[in-house]
Amino acid sequence: MSRPRVVIAGLGDSGVLTAIRLARHADVVGISAKPGLVSGQELGARLSRPHEWARDYWIPFDRFRGLDTTETLHATLTGVDLSGRKVFAQRADGGPISEPFDALVISTGVSNGFWRMPGLQSAGQVRADLRDRHERLAAAGSVLVIGGGAAAVSSAANAARTWPTKHVALYFPGQQALTHHHPRVWQRVRRRLAELNVELHGGHRAVVPDGFACDDITTGPVRWSTGQPPASADAVLWTIGRVVPNTGWLPADILDEHGFVRVTAHLTVPGHHRVFAIGDVAATDPLRSSARNRADGLLAHNIRAALSGGKQRAFRPATRRWGSVVGVQPDGLEVFTPKGQAFRFPAWSIERLLQPWIVRRGIYRGVRENSPFG
């Protein structure tokens, strides 16, 4: 008896984890615009220490032992026939792809600045992009970060840590940043930013220029709709959370009014019991928290249940953001719970315990060595 065929559209963080979970139970085909996992996590480390970031967050697919039986296609998604159960894509050379499926996982994520863009890239282009953004930030004498989320806070903290002589300022719209986290998180992180001499400016909402997609590091003055005088810096980093779902290849009737994929509590698309969505592209809740709450295990279970007639489980979204905010620092990695409690992995444990055993072996089920960043 042949195994079911599952197509995973998008191999970012959520897509890769789902593929690894399903590989033992189905013939899995993953379609990705990138030549490996190019994570959208830890922007601060990506910009300030790209070699370190690439070691843990840019992983070619053939390094994942859990994907050894999975077929990965490097292509751009162009459409889908949900009733006929086929996904369409285009290779870099223009060649068409038509992939049949018994179940489909939509995990194409969102566009959110230059670090999360949907376009087709080669390994060389990914390397060049990492170097270019890092070098532009390194050459700047002053850095202005706009935004109040974890990407903004992490970018400001890591720039200040890596280049202590730079003038680094963080501007955010509310009276405090990290508003989707527990209030205790900002209180603690704010003290760390002060220790790093990051200048904080609450109550500043930026005027976004017409047609600007927030997808580049700029240099011009920033104007504020909240009435303050313009501010300038050698490098301006726009991390304002302007999220656009990567769903242009999907039919409009499965999308909500904002372009995200509508899903049930079981992560299925209404009316299509073998079509699923996970991650930032899925309209699970206001925080789209299936991207950060290890919903891949639940989704893999529900796909197997849908194919075999078993019972599915409901996804219960978190009400607050949690996890690391500023990433690995000289004193280790601080991680926050949804209730704002902090616990720390000491510095010695990152490369001896956390990455090799918890992440690479436990979460990813085995990752071969060697970083693609040359």
Coordinates of C-alpha atoms in Angstrom, one line a residue:
M1 CA 0.0 0.0 0.0
S2 CA 1.4 3.4 -1.0
R3 CA 2.0 6.0 1.6
P4 CA 0.0 9.3 1.4
R5 CA 1.7 12.3 -0.3
V6 CA 1.9 15.5 1.7
V7 CA 3.1 18.7 0.0
I8 CA 4.4 21.4 2.3
A9 CA 4.3 24.8 0.7
G10 CA 7.0 26.9 2.4
L11 CA 9.9 25.5 4.3
G12 CA 10.6 28.2 6.9
D13 CA 10.7 27.4 10.6
S14 CA 7.2 25.9 10.9
G15 CA 7.3 24.1 7.5
V16 CA 10.7 22.4 8.2
L17 CA 9.5 21.2 11.6
T18 CA 6.2 19.9 10.2
A19 CA 8.1 18.1 7.4
I20 CA 10.4 16.4 9.9
R21 CA 7.4 15.3 12.0
L22 CA 5.7 13.8 9.0
A23 CA 8.6 12.2 7.2
R24 CA 8.2 8.8 8.9
H25 CA 4.5 8.6 8.0
A26 CA 4.2 10.0 4.5
D27 CA 5.9 10.9 1.3
V28 CA 6.7 14.5 1.9
V29 CA 7.5 17.1 -0.8
G30 CA 8.6 20.5 0.4
I31 CA 8.6 23.6 -1.9
S32 CA 10.8 26.5 -0.9
A33 CA 12.0 29.7 -2.4
K34 CA 15.2 29.5 -0.3
P35 CA 18.0 26.9 -0.6
G36 CA 17.6 25.8 3.0
L37 CA 16.0 27.0 6.2
V38 CA 16.7 30.8 6.3
S39 CA 15.0 31.7 9.6
G40 CA 13.3 34.9 10.4
Q41 CA 14.4 34.7 14.0
E42 CA 17.0 36.6 15.9
L43 CA 17.3 39.7 13.6
G44 CA 19.7 41.3 16.1
A45 CA 22.3 38.5 15.8
R46 CA 21.8 38.2 12.1
L47 CA 22.8 41.9 11.6
S48 CA 25.5 42.1 14.2
R49 CA 27.1 38.6 14.1
P50 CA 26.1 37.0 10.8
H51 CA 28.6 34.1 11.1
E52 CA 27.2 33.1 14.5
W53 CA 23.6 33.6 13.3
A54 CA 24.2 31.5 10.1
R55 CA 25.5 28.6 12.2
D56 CA 22.2 28.1 13.9
Y57 CA 19.6 29.8 11.7
W58 CA 20.6 29.2 8.1
I59 CA 20.7 25.5 7.5
P60 CA 20.7 23.8 4.1
F61 CA 18.0 21.2 3.8
D62 CA 20.5 18.3 3.3
R63 CA 21.9 19.0 6.8
F64 CA 18.7 17.9 8.4
R65 CA 18.8 14.2 9.1
G66 CA 15.0 14.3 9.6
L67 CA 14.5 15.4 6.0
D68 CA 16.6 12.6 4.4
T69 CA 13.5 11.0 2.9
T70 CA 11.9 14.3 2.0
E71 CA 12.0 15.8 -1.5
T72 CA 12.7 19.5 -1.5
L73 CA 12.0 21.6 -4.6
H74 CA 13.7 25.1 -5.0
A75 CA 10.9 27.0 -6.6
T76 CA 8.4 29.9 -6.4
L77 CA 4.7 28.9 -5.7
T78 CA 2.4 30.1 -8.4
G79 CA -1.0 28.6 -7.7
V80 CA -3.1 25.7 -6.4
D81 CA -6.1 23.6 -7.5
L82 CA -7.7 22.6 -4.2
S83 CA -10.4 20.5 -5.6
G84 CA -8.0 18.7 -8.0
R85 CA -5.3 18.5 -5.2
K86 CA -2.4 20.0 -7.1
V87 CA 0.1 22.7 -6.3
F88 CA 1.8 24.7 -9.0
A89 CA 5.3 26.3 -8.9
Q90 CA 8.1 27.6 -11.1
R91 CA 11.8 26.7 -10.9
A92 CA 14.5 29.3 -11.1
D93 CA 15.1 28.3 -14.8
G94 CA 11.4 28.9 -15.5
G95 CA 10.4 25.3 -15.6
P96 CA 6.9 24.6 -14.4
I97 CA 6.1 22.2 -11.5
S98 CA 2.8 20.5 -10.8
E99 CA 2.7 18.5 -7.6
P100 CA -0.2 16.3 -6.6
F101 CA -1.1 15.9 -2.9
D102 CA -3.2 13.9 -0.6
A103 CA -2.7 16.7 2.1
L104 CA -1.4 20.2 1.7
V105 CA 0.3 22.3 4.4
I106 CA 0.4 26.1 3.7
S107 CA 3.4 27.5 5.6
T108 CA 4.5 30.3 3.4
G109 CA 4.9 32.9 6.2
V110 CA 4.9 36.6 5.9
S111 CA 7.0 39.4 4.4
N112 CA 8.2 41.7 7.2
G113 CA 11.3 43.7 6.2
F114 CA 14.4 42.6 4.3
W115 CA 15.0 39.6 6.7
R116 CA 11.7 38.0 5.7
M117 CA 11.0 38.2 2.0
P118 CA 9.4 35.6 -0.3
G119 CA 11.6 35.9 -3.4
L120 CA 13.6 33.1 -4.9
Q121 CA 17.2 33.1 -3.7
S122 CA 20.3 31.0 -4.3
A123 CA 22.8 30.2 -1.5
G124 CA 25.1 32.9 -2.9
Q125 CA 22.4 35.5 -2.8
V126 CA 21.6 34.6 0.8
R127 CA 25.3 35.0 1.7
A128 CA 25.6 38.3 -0.1
D129 CA 22.5 39.7 1.6
L130 CA 23.8 38.7 5.0
R131 CA 27.2 40.4 4.3
D132 CA 25.7 43.5 2.8
R133 CA 23.3 44.3 5.7
H134 CA 26.0 43.6 8.3
E135 CA 28.6 45.7 6.5
R136 CA 26.2 48.6 6.1
L137 CA 25.3 48.5 9.8
A138 CA 29.0 48.1 10.8
A139 CA 30.0 51.1 8.8
A140 CA 27.4 53.4 10.5
G141 CA 28.5 55.6 13.3
S142 CA 24.9 55.9 14.5
V143 CA 22.0 53.5 14.3
L144 CA 18.3 54.4 14.7
V145 CA 15.9 51.4 15.2
I146 CA 12.2 52.0 14.8
G147 CA 9.7 49.6 16.4
G148 CA 8.5 48.2 19.7
G149 CA 8.6 44.4 19.1
A150 CA 11.2 41.8 19.8
A151 CA 13.0 42.3 16.4
A152 CA 13.5 46.0 17.1
V153 CA 14.6 45.5 20.7
S154 CA 17.0 42.7 19.7
S155 CA 18.4 44.7 16.9
A156 CA 19.1 47.7 19.2
A157 CA 20.6 45.5 22.0
N158 CA 22.9 43.5 19.7
A159 CA 24.1 46.5 17.7
A160 CA 25.0 48.2 21.0
R161 CA 26.7 45.1 22.3
T162 CA 28.7 44.4 19.1
W163 CA 29.7 48.0 18.4
P164 CA 29.8 49.8 21.8
T165 CA 31.2 53.0 20.4
K166 CA 28.1 53.5 18.1
H167 CA 25.2 55.7 19.1
V168 CA 22.2 53.4 19.1
A169 CA 18.7 54.7 19.7
L170 CA 15.4 52.8 19.8
Y171 CA 12.1 54.6 19.0
F172 CA 8.8 53.0 19.7
P173 CA 5.2 54.2 19.5
G174 CA 3.9 53.4 23.0
Q175 CA 5.2 54.3 26.4
Q176 CA 6.9 50.9 26.6
A177 CA 8.0 48.3 24.1
L178 CA 7.3 44.6 23.9
T179 CA 3.5 45.2 24.5
H180 CA 2.6 41.6 23.4
H181 CA 4.8 40.2 26.2
H182 CA 4.1 40.2 29.9
P183 CA 4.9 43.7 31.4
R184 CA 7.6 42.1 33.5
V185 CA 9.6 41.3 30.3
W186 CA 9.9 45.0 29.2
Q187 CA 10.9 46.0 32.8
R188 CA 13.8 43.5 32.7
V189 CA 14.8 44.1 29.1
R190 CA 14.8 47.8 29.6
R191 CA 17.4 47.5 32.3
R192 CA 19.6 45.5 29.9
L193 CA 19.2 48.2 27.2
A194 CA 20.2 50.9 29.7
E195 CA 23.3 48.9 30.6
L196 CA 24.2 48.8 26.9
N197 CA 23.7 52.6 26.6
V198 CA 20.8 52.2 24.1
E199 CA 18.9 55.5 24.0
L200 CA 15.2 54.9 24.5
H201 CA 12.4 57.1 22.9
G202 CA 8.9 56.1 23.7
G203 CA 5.8 57.7 22.2
H204 CA 7.3 58.1 18.7
R205 CA 5.3 56.8 15.8
A206 CA 7.1 57.0 12.5
V207 CA 5.7 58.4 9.3
V208 CA 6.3 55.7 6.6
P209 CA 7.0 57.2 3.2
D210 CA 4.5 56.5 0.4
G211 CA 5.5 53.3 -1.4
F212 CA 8.2 52.3 1.1
A213 CA 8.0 48.6 2.0
C214 CA 10.3 48.9 5.1
D215 CA 12.6 46.4 3.3
D216 CA 15.9 48.2 3.4
I217 CA 18.2 50.0 5.8
T218 CA 17.9 53.8 5.1
T219 CA 19.8 56.9 5.9
G220 CA 17.3 59.8 5.6
P221 CA 15.6 61.7 8.4
V222 CA 12.7 60.0 10.1
R223 CA 9.6 62.1 10.7
W224 CA 7.0 61.3 13.4
S225 CA 3.2 61.6 13.3
T226 CA 3.3 62.1 17.1
G227 CA 4.8 65.6 16.7
Q228 CA 8.4 65.3 17.7
P229 CA 11.2 66.8 15.6
P230 CA 12.7 64.6 12.9
A231 CA 15.5 62.2 13.8
S232 CA 18.5 61.1 11.7
A233 CA 21.2 58.5 11.8
D234 CA 23.7 56.9 9.5
A235 CA 21.6 53.7 9.5
V236 CA 17.9 53.5 10.0
L237 CA 16.4 50.1 10.7
W238 CA 12.6 49.8 10.1
T239 CA 11.2 47.0 12.3
I240 CA 7.7 48.3 12.6
G241 CA 5.8 45.0 12.2
R242 CA 4.3 45.9 8.8
V243 CA 3.4 42.3 8.0
V244 CA 2.2 41.1 4.6
P245 CA 1.1 37.4 4.3
N246 CA 2.7 35.5 1.4
T247 CA -0.6 34.3 0.0
G248 CA -0.7 35.8 -3.5
W249 CA -0.6 32.3 -5.0
L250 CA -3.8 31.2 -3.1
P251 CA -7.5 31.6 -4.0
A252 CA -9.1 34.5 -2.2
D253 CA -12.0 32.5 -0.8
I254 CA -9.7 30.8 1.8
L255 CA -8.2 34.1 3.0
D256 CA -9.5 36.5 5.6
E257 CA -9.9 40.2 5.0
H258 CA -6.2 40.8 5.7
G259 CA -4.9 38.1 3.4
F260 CA -4.1 35.4 6.0
V261 CA -5.3 31.8 5.6
R262 CA -8.5 31.1 7.6
V263 CA -8.2 28.0 9.7
T264 CA -10.3 26.0 12.2
A265 CA -9.1 25.1 15.7
H266 CA -7.6 22.0 14.1
L267 CA -5.5 24.1 11.7
T268 CA -7.5 23.0 8.7
V269 CA -8.8 25.3 6.1
P270 CA -12.7 25.5 6.3
G271 CA -14.3 23.4 3.6
H272 CA -11.0 21.6 2.8
H273 CA -10.4 18.9 5.4
R274 CA -7.0 17.9 4.0
V275 CA -5.6 21.4 3.6
F276 CA -3.9 22.9 6.6
A277 CA -2.0 26.1 7.5
I278 CA 0.5 26.8 10.2
G279 CA 2.8 29.7 11.2
D280 CA 2.6 33.4 10.6
V281 CA 0.4 32.9 7.5
A282 CA -2.3 31.1 9.5
A283 CA -5.1 33.3 11.0
T284 CA -5.2 31.3 14.2
D285 CA -5.4 34.2 16.7
P286 CA -4.3 37.9 16.8
L287 CA -0.7 36.9 17.6
R288 CA -0.7 34.1 14.9
S289 CA 0.9 32.1 17.7
S290 CA 1.1 28.7 15.9
A291 CA 4.4 30.0 14.6
R292 CA 6.0 30.1 18.0
N293 CA 4.3 27.5 20.1
R294 CA 5.5 24.2 18.5
A295 CA 2.2 23.6 16.8
D296 CA 4.1 21.4 14.3
G297 CA 3.6 18.3 16.4
L298 CA -0.2 18.9 16.7
L299 CA -0.4 19.6 13.0
A300 CA 1.4 16.4 12.1
H301 CA -1.0 14.5 14.3
N302 CA -4.0 16.1 12.7
I303 CA -2.7 15.4 9.2
R304 CA -2.3 11.8 10.0
A305 CA -5.7 11.7 11.6
A306 CA -7.3 13.4 8.5
L307 CA -5.7 10.8 6.2
S308 CA -6.7 7.8 8.4
G309 CA -10.0 8.9 9.9
G310 CA -8.6 9.4 13.3
K311 CA -9.5 12.1 15.9
Q312 CA -7.9 15.5 15.6
R313 CA -6.7 17.8 18.4
A314 CA -7.5 21.5 18.8
F315 CA -4.7 24.2 18.9
R316 CA -4.9 26.5 21.9
P317 CA -3.1 29.7 21.2
A318 CA -1.0 31.6 23.7
T319 CA -2.3 34.9 24.9
R320 CA 1.2 36.5 25.1
R321 CA 4.5 36.3 23.3
W322 CA 7.2 34.3 25.1
G323 CA 10.8 33.1 24.5
S324 CA 14.0 34.9 24.0
V325 CA 14.0 38.6 23.2
V326 CA 17.7 39.7 22.7
G327 CA 19.2 36.3 21.9
V328 CA 22.5 34.9 23.1
Q329 CA 24.6 37.4 25.1
P330 CA 28.0 37.0 26.8
D331 CA 26.3 35.9 30.1
G332 CA 24.1 33.3 28.3
L333 CA 20.5 33.2 26.9
E334 CA 17.6 34.6 28.8
V335 CA 14.2 33.1 28.0
F336 CA 10.8 34.4 29.2
T337 CA 7.6 32.5 30.0
P338 CA 4.2 33.8 28.9
K339 CA 3.8 35.0 32.6
G340 CA 7.0 37.1 32.3
Q341 CA 9.2 34.9 34.4
A342 CA 12.8 34.7 33.2
F343 CA 15.2 31.8 33.2
R344 CA 18.7 31.7 31.9
F345 CA 20.8 29.2 30.0
P346 CA 24.4 30.0 31.2
A347 CA 26.9 30.9 28.5
W348 CA 28.7 27.5 28.8
S349 CA 25.5 25.6 28.1
I350 CA 24.7 27.2 24.7
E351 CA 27.1 25.2 22.6
R352 CA 27.5 22.2 24.9
L353 CA 23.8 21.6 25.8
L354 CA 21.2 23.9 24.2
Q355 CA 22.2 23.9 20.5
P356 CA 23.6 20.3 20.1
W357 CA 21.1 18.4 22.3
I358 CA 17.9 20.4 22.8
V359 CA 17.8 22.2 19.4
R360 CA 19.7 20.1 16.8
R361 CA 19.0 16.7 18.2
G362 CA 15.8 17.2 20.2
I363 CA 13.8 19.6 18.1
Y364 CA 15.3 19.0 14.6
R365 CA 16.1 15.3 15.2
G366 CA 19.7 15.6 14.0
V367 CA 21.6 18.3 12.1
R368 CA 24.9 17.6 10.3
E369 CA 27.7 20.1 10.9
N370 CA 29.1 22.9 8.7
S371 CA 27.8 26.4 8.3
P372 CA 26.9 27.6 4.8
F373 CA 28.3 31.1 5.6
G374 CA 31.7 31.5 4.0

